[in-house]
Amino acid sequence: MNKTKTTAFERLKWLIVAALIIIIYIWSINGIPFTGIQKSASSVSMAIFKGIIHPEWSYVYNGSGEDLVSQLVITLAIAFLGTIISAILSVPLAFLAAQTIKNFFHPRSTIGKVILTAIRAFPEVVLAILFIKMVGPGSFAGVLAIGVHSVGMLGKLFSEAIEEMDRSAETAIIAAGGTKLQTFRIATLPTILPALMSYTLYRFEISVRSASILGLVGAGGIGTPMMFALQTRDWSKTGIILLGIVVMVIVIDTCSSAIRKRLG
C-alpha cells in the first residue's frame, strides 16, 4: 500500500514539474517579438546555400599568410597556448579549491571555489574585448582570453580530480616517514597526472572552437576573415572557412579522444 502511494506521489511530482516547464516554455516564447519573415529571406538563404556548396577553393592556400591554412594554424596556436597557460595556472588554484577534509565548510576550499567561479563568470568574448582594449587586437588578446577563461573550468575539474583521487599511496609514504614534498612528488602527482592531462586535452578541444569565434571581435584566428566575409556577403569564402573549421575540429577531436583513451 505504501509502495503504491509512493509511486503515485512520484508520478504526481513529475507531472507538476512537467507542467511548470511547459508553462515557462510557453511564457518564454510569448515574450519573443516576432515581426514576420523578411521578403529577402529566400534570396539571401539561397545565396548563402550556394556559397557554402560552392566554396572558394583558391582561398585554401595561396602563400600570402592570410589564406585558410595559415589562419587555421594561427587558430590552433591560440587555442594551444591559451590551454597551456590555463593548465599551469589552474594547478595551484585546484589544490586551493580541493576539499580534502570532509567538512561542510572549509575556508581554504571555499575561497578557491569562489575564485574559480568568479573567473568562469566572464565569457571568453567579453574577456577578449577587454584584452583587446589592453593589448590591442590580434592573436595575443585571443591567447589571454582563452587562457584566463579556461582557468575557471580547468581549475574546477582539477580540484574534483584531487578530491576523488586514491590516497592509499600518500598514506603509505606518510606512514614511512616521508615529507610533504616527497609525498607530493612520489604519490600525489603520479596519481592525478593522467586525469589532469585528460582534462587539459578535453579543454583544448573546446578552446579550438572558442578560438574560431574570438576572431569575430578582433582577437585573431580564423574568425577575423570569416567576419570580413560575412560583412561583404562573400558566401563562397564563408563556405570554405566553415568547411575548414569543421575539418579542423573533427581532426582535433579524433586525435584528442585517442590520446585520452590511452591515458585511461
mmCIF file of C-alpha atoms in Angstrom, residues 4-172:
data_model
loop_
_atom_site.group_PDB
_atom_site.id
_atom_site.type_symbol
_atom_site.label_atom_id
_atom_site.label_comp_id
_atom_site.label_asym_id
_atom_site.label_seq_id
_atom_site.Cartn_x
_atom_site.Cartn_y
_atom_site.Cartn_z
ATOM 1 C CA THR A 4 1.599 2.333 -4.298
ATOM 2 C CA LYS A 5 1.235 5.708 -2.570
ATOM 3 C CA THR A 6 4.917 6.454 -3.147
ATOM 4 C CA THR A 7 4.631 5.606 -6.840
ATOM 5 C CA ALA A 8 1.530 7.797 -7.227
ATOM 6 C CA PHE A 9 3.277 10.666 -5.425
ATOM 7 C CA GLU A 10 6.328 10.351 -7.696
ATOM 8 C CA ARG A 11 4.127 10.441 -10.795
ATOM 9 C CA LEU A 12 2.256 13.491 -9.482
ATOM 10 C CA LYS A 13 5.541 15.226 -8.722
ATOM 11 C CA TRP A 14 6.863 14.637 -12.231
ATOM 12 C CA LEU A 15 3.554 15.815 -13.752
ATOM 13 C CA ILE A 16 3.777 19.040 -11.748
ATOM 14 C CA VAL A 17 7.389 19.573 -12.842
ATOM 15 C CA ALA A 18 6.492 18.888 -16.494
ATOM 16 C CA ALA A 19 3.535 21.289 -16.282
ATOM 17 C CA LEU A 20 5.756 24.022 -14.826
ATOM 18 C CA ILE A 21 8.336 23.523 -17.580
ATOM 19 C CA ILE A 22 5.636 23.750 -20.273
ATOM 20 C CA ILE A 23 4.185 26.902 -18.709
ATOM 21 C CA ILE A 24 7.627 28.556 -18.516
ATOM 22 C CA TYR A 25 8.362 27.490 -22.106
ATOM 23 C CA ILE A 26 5.108 28.982 -23.418
ATOM 24 C CA TRP A 27 5.662 32.159 -21.400
ATOM 25 C CA SER A 28 9.199 32.498 -22.811
ATOM 26 C CA ILE A 29 8.003 32.059 -26.412
ATOM 27 C CA ASN A 30 5.268 34.658 -25.954
ATOM 28 C CA GLY A 31 7.881 37.139 -24.752
ATOM 29 C CA ILE A 32 9.876 36.876 -28.008
ATOM 30 C CA PRO A 33 8.888 39.614 -30.507
ATOM 31 C CA PHE A 34 8.208 38.166 -33.964
ATOM 32 C CA THR A 35 7.800 40.642 -36.824
ATOM 33 C CA GLY A 36 7.485 38.087 -39.592
ATOM 34 C CA ILE A 37 9.879 36.709 -42.214
ATOM 35 C CA GLN A 38 11.676 39.317 -44.317
ATOM 36 C CA LYS A 39 10.935 39.490 -48.047
ATOM 37 C CA SER A 40 14.621 38.994 -48.871
ATOM 38 C CA ALA A 41 14.920 35.892 -46.680
ATOM 39 C CA SER A 42 14.552 33.377 -49.521
ATOM 40 C CA SER A 43 17.049 35.080 -51.860
ATOM 41 C CA VAL A 44 19.619 35.585 -49.072
ATOM 42 C CA SER A 45 19.190 31.988 -47.901
ATOM 43 C CA MET A 46 19.730 30.683 -51.435
ATOM 44 C CA ALA A 47 22.839 32.843 -51.833
ATOM 45 C CA ILE A 48 24.268 31.522 -48.559
ATOM 46 C CA PHE A 49 23.468 27.925 -49.510
ATOM 47 C CA LYS A 50 25.053 28.285 -52.968
ATOM 48 C CA GLY A 51 28.149 29.851 -51.451
ATOM 49 C CA ILE A 52 28.539 27.041 -48.938
ATOM 50 C CA ILE A 53 28.166 24.264 -51.526
ATOM 51 C CA HIS A 54 30.435 26.141 -53.975
ATOM 52 C CA PRO A 55 33.320 27.242 -51.707
ATOM 53 C CA GLU A 56 36.216 29.386 -52.889
ATOM 54 C CA TRP A 57 38.888 26.704 -53.203
ATOM 55 C CA SER A 58 41.550 29.223 -54.256
ATOM 56 C CA TYR A 59 41.453 30.630 -50.722
ATOM 57 C CA VAL A 60 42.659 27.346 -49.176
ATOM 58 C CA TYR A 61 46.349 28.243 -49.636
ATOM 59 C CA ASN A 62 47.975 30.998 -51.649
ATOM 60 C CA GLY A 63 51.152 31.691 -49.641
ATOM 61 C CA SER A 64 50.041 35.147 -48.534
ATOM 62 C CA GLY A 65 49.730 34.267 -44.866
ATOM 63 C CA GLU A 66 46.085 35.354 -44.966
ATOM 64 C CA ASP A 67 44.809 32.136 -46.537
ATOM 65 C CA LEU A 68 42.690 29.456 -44.876
ATOM 66 C CA VAL A 69 45.518 27.113 -43.886
ATOM 67 C CA SER A 70 47.566 29.929 -42.319
ATOM 68 C CA GLN A 71 44.592 31.237 -40.349
ATOM 69 C CA LEU A 72 43.685 27.754 -39.122
ATOM 70 C CA VAL A 73 47.261 27.251 -37.916
ATOM 71 C CA ILE A 74 47.059 30.583 -36.062
ATOM 72 C CA THR A 75 43.750 29.490 -34.534
ATOM 73 C CA LEU A 76 45.301 26.230 -33.323
ATOM 74 C CA ALA A 77 48.255 28.146 -31.890
ATOM 75 C CA ILE A 78 45.926 30.489 -29.992
ATOM 76 C CA ALA A 79 43.979 27.538 -28.565
ATOM 77 C CA PHE A 80 47.151 25.596 -27.688
ATOM 78 C CA LEU A 81 48.948 28.465 -25.947
ATOM 79 C CA GLY A 82 45.791 29.531 -24.108
ATOM 80 C CA THR A 83 45.200 25.979 -22.883
ATOM 81 C CA ILE A 84 48.811 25.532 -21.726
ATOM 82 C CA ILE A 85 48.702 28.831 -19.822
ATOM 83 C CA SER A 86 45.410 27.903 -18.166
ATOM 84 C CA ALA A 87 46.631 24.401 -17.265
ATOM 85 C CA ILE A 88 49.695 25.825 -15.495
ATOM 86 C CA LEU A 89 47.691 28.472 -13.633
ATOM 87 C CA SER A 90 44.933 26.015 -12.719
ATOM 88 C CA VAL A 91 47.128 23.616 -10.729
ATOM 89 C CA PRO A 92 47.744 25.821 -7.652
ATOM 90 C CA LEU A 93 44.148 27.087 -7.728
ATOM 91 C CA ALA A 94 42.905 23.492 -7.932
ATOM 92 C CA PHE A 95 44.844 22.496 -4.804
ATOM 93 C CA LEU A 96 43.488 25.608 -3.114
ATOM 94 C CA ALA A 97 39.889 24.729 -4.048
ATOM 95 C CA ALA A 98 40.111 20.979 -3.394
ATOM 96 C CA GLN A 99 38.226 19.966 -0.256
ATOM 97 C CA THR A 100 40.424 17.162 1.039
ATOM 98 C CA ILE A 101 38.925 17.363 4.539
ATOM 99 C CA LYS A 102 35.338 16.118 4.603
ATOM 100 C CA ASN A 103 33.804 19.122 6.305
ATOM 101 C CA PHE A 104 30.699 21.002 5.232
ATOM 102 C CA PHE A 105 32.619 24.299 5.295
ATOM 103 C CA HIS A 106 36.338 24.707 4.769
ATOM 104 C CA PRO A 107 37.685 28.292 4.455
ATOM 105 C CA ARG A 108 40.597 27.458 2.115
ATOM 106 C CA SER A 109 38.472 25.345 -0.203
ATOM 107 C CA THR A 110 35.644 27.886 -0.174
ATOM 108 C CA ILE A 111 37.982 30.730 -1.141
ATOM 109 C CA GLY A 112 39.413 28.656 -4.001
ATOM 110 C CA LYS A 113 35.977 27.684 -5.300
ATOM 111 C CA VAL A 114 34.795 31.312 -5.169
ATOM 112 C CA ILE A 115 37.848 32.432 -7.177
ATOM 113 C CA LEU A 116 37.300 29.764 -9.840
ATOM 114 C CA THR A 117 33.585 30.541 -10.051
ATOM 115 C CA ALA A 118 34.315 34.257 -10.449
ATOM 116 C CA ILE A 119 36.721 33.528 -13.310
ATOM 117 C CA ARG A 120 34.173 31.278 -15.052
ATOM 118 C CA ALA A 121 31.549 34.014 -14.800
ATOM 119 C CA PHE A 122 33.228 36.059 -17.563
ATOM 120 C CA PRO A 123 32.561 34.735 -21.098
ATOM 121 C CA GLU A 124 35.532 34.400 -23.427
ATOM 122 C CA VAL A 125 34.141 37.017 -25.822
ATOM 123 C CA VAL A 126 33.902 39.583 -23.009
ATOM 124 C CA LEU A 127 37.458 38.791 -21.889
ATOM 125 C CA ALA A 128 38.664 39.072 -25.494
ATOM 126 C CA ILE A 129 37.132 42.549 -25.821
ATOM 127 C CA LEU A 130 38.738 43.587 -22.517
ATOM 128 C CA PHE A 131 42.163 42.288 -23.548
ATOM 129 C CA ILE A 132 41.845 43.939 -26.974
ATOM 130 C CA LYS A 133 41.459 47.255 -25.147
ATOM 131 C CA MET A 134 44.550 46.414 -23.076
ATOM 132 C CA VAL A 135 46.989 44.897 -25.614
ATOM 133 C CA GLY A 136 45.345 45.730 -28.941
ATOM 134 C CA PRO A 137 43.607 43.475 -31.482
ATOM 135 C CA GLY A 138 45.275 40.276 -32.618
ATOM 136 C CA SER A 139 46.235 36.798 -31.539
ATOM 137 C CA PHE A 140 47.786 37.847 -28.219
ATOM 138 C CA ALA A 141 44.416 39.071 -26.960
ATOM 139 C CA GLY A 142 42.868 35.748 -28.006
ATOM 140 C CA VAL A 143 45.520 33.759 -26.133
ATOM 141 C CA LEU A 144 44.950 35.794 -22.972
ATOM 142 C CA ALA A 145 41.155 35.476 -23.227
ATOM 143 C CA ILE A 146 41.247 31.695 -23.639
ATOM 144 C CA GLY A 147 43.974 31.309 -21.023
ATOM 145 C CA VAL A 148 42.152 33.274 -18.326
ATOM 146 C CA HIS A 149 38.678 31.869 -19.049
ATOM 147 C CA SER A 150 39.904 28.260 -19.152
ATOM 148 C CA VAL A 151 41.449 28.620 -15.689
ATOM 149 C CA GLY A 152 37.978 28.645 -14.172
ATOM 150 C CA MET A 153 36.868 25.400 -15.794
ATOM 151 C CA LEU A 154 40.177 23.529 -15.641
ATOM 152 C CA GLY A 155 40.659 24.556 -12.008
ATOM 153 C CA LYS A 156 37.236 23.126 -11.171
ATOM 154 C CA LEU A 157 37.950 19.846 -12.993
ATOM 155 C CA PHE A 158 41.437 19.580 -11.479
ATOM 156 C CA SER A 159 40.108 20.179 -7.953
ATOM 157 C CA GLU A 160 37.487 17.446 -8.416
ATOM 158 C CA ALA A 161 40.227 15.060 -9.588
ATOM 159 C CA ILE A 162 42.256 15.882 -6.464
ATOM 160 C CA GLU A 163 39.235 15.322 -4.209
ATOM 161 C CA GLU A 164 38.428 11.931 -5.783
ATOM 162 C CA MET A 165 41.986 10.561 -6.051
ATOM 163 C CA ASP A 166 43.073 7.370 -4.312
ATOM 164 C CA ARG A 167 45.089 8.408 -1.250
ATOM 165 C CA SER A 168 46.413 4.998 -0.271
ATOM 166 C CA ALA A 169 49.869 5.767 -1.717
ATOM 167 C CA GLU A 170 50.009 9.069 0.169
ATOM 168 C CA THR A 171 49.076 7.322 3.414
ATOM 169 C CA ALA A 172 51.782 4.697 2.916
#
